Short mmCIF file of C-alpha atoms in Angstrom, two decimals:
data_model
loop_
_atom_site.label_atom_id
_atom_site.label_comp_id
_atom_site.label_asym_id
_atom_site.label_seq_id
_atom_site.Cartn_x
_atom_site.Cartn_y
_atom_site.Cartn_z
CA MET A 1 -0.11 -0.13 0.04
CA LYS A 2 2.70 2.40 0.79
CA LEU A 3 4.44 1.66 -2.71
CA PHE A 4 0.96 2.65 -4.35
CA VAL A 5 0.87 5.93 -2.44
CA SER A 6 4.60 6.85 -3.00
CA GLY A 7 3.97 6.10 -6.68
CA ALA A 8 0.90 8.11 -6.87
CA LEU A 9 2.78 10.97 -5.14
CA LEU A 10 5.60 10.72 -7.66
CA ALA A 11 3.29 10.66 -10.73
CA THR A 12 1.39 13.78 -9.43
CA LEU A 13 4.60 15.65 -8.78
CA LEU A 14 5.93 14.75 -12.28
CA ALA A 15 2.59 15.83 -14.01
CA SER A 16 2.53 19.24 -11.99
CA GLY A 17 6.02 19.84 -13.14
CA GLY A 18 4.86 20.06 -16.74
CA TYR A 19 1.72 22.13 -15.97
CA PHE A 20 3.88 24.61 -14.13
CA SER A 21 6.38 24.83 -17.10
CA ASP A 22 3.36 25.51 -19.29
CA ALA A 23 2.17 28.16 -17.07
CA VAL A 24 5.52 29.87 -17.14
CA SER A 25 5.65 29.65 -20.99
CA ALA A 26 2.16 31.12 -21.14
CA ARG A 27 3.29 34.31 -19.07
CA ASP A 28 6.13 34.97 -21.07
CA GLY A 29 4.70 37.76 -23.08
CA SER A 30 4.78 35.89 -26.40
CA GLU A 31 0.97 36.10 -26.79
CA THR A 32 -0.45 39.08 -28.52
CA PRO A 33 -1.73 41.53 -26.08
CA LEU A 34 -5.25 43.03 -26.03
CA THR A 35 -5.49 46.59 -27.61
CA GLN A 36 -4.38 49.30 -25.56
CA GLU A 37 -6.35 51.98 -27.32
CA ALA A 38 -9.81 51.01 -26.03
CA LEU A 39 -8.68 51.48 -22.42
CA ALA A 40 -6.60 54.55 -22.65
CA GLY A 41 -6.93 56.68 -19.54
CA THR A 42 -8.27 53.78 -17.27
CA ASN A 43 -6.49 51.54 -14.52
CA ALA A 44 -6.11 48.29 -16.44
CA SER A 45 -4.71 44.93 -15.31
CA GLU A 46 -3.99 41.96 -17.69
CA PHE A 47 -4.47 38.50 -16.95
CA THR A 48 -3.97 35.01 -18.48
CA LEU A 49 -6.63 32.34 -17.94
CA MET A 50 -5.73 28.70 -18.25
CA ARG A 51 -7.88 25.60 -18.19
CA ILE A 52 -6.17 22.77 -16.51
CA GLY A 53 -5.44 19.99 -18.88
CA PHE A 54 -5.45 22.37 -21.89
CA GLU A 55 -2.26 23.86 -23.47
CA ASP A 56 -4.33 26.93 -24.86
CA VAL A 57 -4.64 30.02 -22.75
CA CYS A 58 -6.71 33.18 -23.06
CA LYS A 59 -6.01 36.77 -22.29
CA LEU A 60 -8.37 39.09 -20.62
CA ARG A 61 -8.07 42.62 -19.22
CA ARG A 62 -9.84 44.11 -15.95
CA ALA A 63 -10.34 48.05 -16.55
CA ASP A 64 -11.75 50.29 -13.95
CA THR A 65 -14.24 52.73 -15.56
CA SER A 66 -16.85 54.76 -14.04
CA GLY A 67 -17.01 52.88 -10.63
CA GLU A 68 -17.11 49.23 -11.84
CA ALA A 69 -14.57 46.89 -13.52
CA GLN A 70 -15.24 46.08 -17.01
CA LEU A 71 -13.75 42.70 -18.39
CA THR A 72 -12.53 42.39 -21.85
CA LEU A 73 -11.71 38.87 -23.09
CA ASP A 74 -10.06 37.53 -26.22
CA SER A 75 -11.77 35.20 -28.54
CA ALA A 76 -9.78 32.18 -27.10
CA CYS A 77 -11.66 32.39 -23.68
CA ALA A 78 -14.93 31.50 -25.12
CA GLN A 79 -13.42 28.46 -26.73
CA LEU A 80 -11.77 27.26 -23.43
CA VAL A 81 -14.87 27.91 -21.44
CA PRO A 82 -18.05 28.50 -23.54
CA ALA A 83 -19.66 30.33 -20.48
CA LEU A 84 -17.08 33.12 -20.64
CA ALA A 85 -18.48 34.32 -23.91
CA GLY A 86 -21.05 36.54 -22.09
CA ALA A 87 -18.72 37.95 -19.45
CA ARG A 88 -18.62 41.60 -19.17
CA VAL A 89 -17.97 42.75 -15.55
CA TRP A 90 -15.22 41.68 -13.22
CA GLN A 91 -16.62 41.88 -9.62
CA GLU A 92 -14.47 41.95 -6.36
CA ARG A 93 -16.08 40.70 -3.33
CA ALA A 94 -15.61 41.49 0.48
CA ASP A 95 -14.31 37.84 1.02
CA GLY A 96 -11.60 38.08 -1.52
CA THR A 97 -13.31 36.20 -4.15
CA VAL A 98 -13.70 37.45 -7.65
CA ALA A 99 -16.75 36.92 -9.96
CA PHE A 100 -17.04 37.35 -13.84
CA LEU A 101 -20.69 38.73 -14.45
CA SER A 102 -22.71 38.77 -17.52
CA ALA A 103 -24.13 42.30 -18.70
CA SER A 104 -27.52 41.23 -16.95
CA GLY A 105 -25.50 40.61 -13.73
CA GLU A 106 -25.61 36.98 -13.86
CA THR A 107 -22.48 35.27 -12.10
CA LEU A 108 -20.69 33.17 -14.74
CA VAL A 109 -17.49 32.17 -13.07
CA GLU A 110 -16.16 32.70 -9.46
CA PHE A 111 -12.49 32.71 -8.46
CA PHE A 112 -10.83 32.56 -4.91
CA PRO A 113 -7.21 33.86 -4.28
CA GLY A 114 -4.79 30.85 -5.03
CA ASP A 115 -1.77 29.33 -3.82
CA GLY A 116 0.92 30.02 -6.57
CA VAL A 117 -1.58 31.62 -8.87
CA THR A 118 -3.51 34.91 -8.70
CA TYR A 119 -6.89 33.08 -8.73
CA GLU A 120 -8.19 29.53 -9.09
CA SER A 121 -11.92 28.98 -9.97
CA LEU A 122 -14.41 28.15 -7.24
CA ARG A 123 -17.41 27.83 -9.46
CA PRO A 124 -17.73 25.97 -11.66
CA SER A 125 -15.50 23.41 -9.82
CA SER A 126 -14.92 21.75 -13.17
CA PRO A 127 -13.13 22.47 -15.39
CA LEU A 128 -10.52 23.86 -12.96
CA LEU A 129 -9.56 27.39 -14.11
CA SER A 130 -6.39 29.34 -13.12
CA LEU A 131 -6.03 32.96 -13.61
CA TYR A 132 -2.50 34.67 -13.52
CA ARG A 133 -1.84 38.44 -13.36
CA GLU A 134 0.57 39.80 -15.94
CA ASP A 135 3.56 41.96 -14.80
#
């Protein structure tokens, strides 16, 4: 039994090493950034969204305009997670979680502060999503 547990732990560590190396390459700036003109004069932050188990990533931007945070996603986001096609608002909550809302106010995705990543998905729990802040 101990051999099985040790083997499973080793397999998990090896698999996570590949995942984290992909995360670093996804954040190296080689992707085309979202356009700057549309958000001139705003306080904006860029993020990379990854779906665990997939190599594709998408870029998104949070921009503070007129009291709320607008969310802009590139076209790859809807391919990774179809529910994100309607995401328009970034909502930060008092408990530290972040929600992506539709234009009508419906919560599409929720994230909590992650360990080693900026945010990890809370809801939906599957597929697992990781959100990294771009430097």
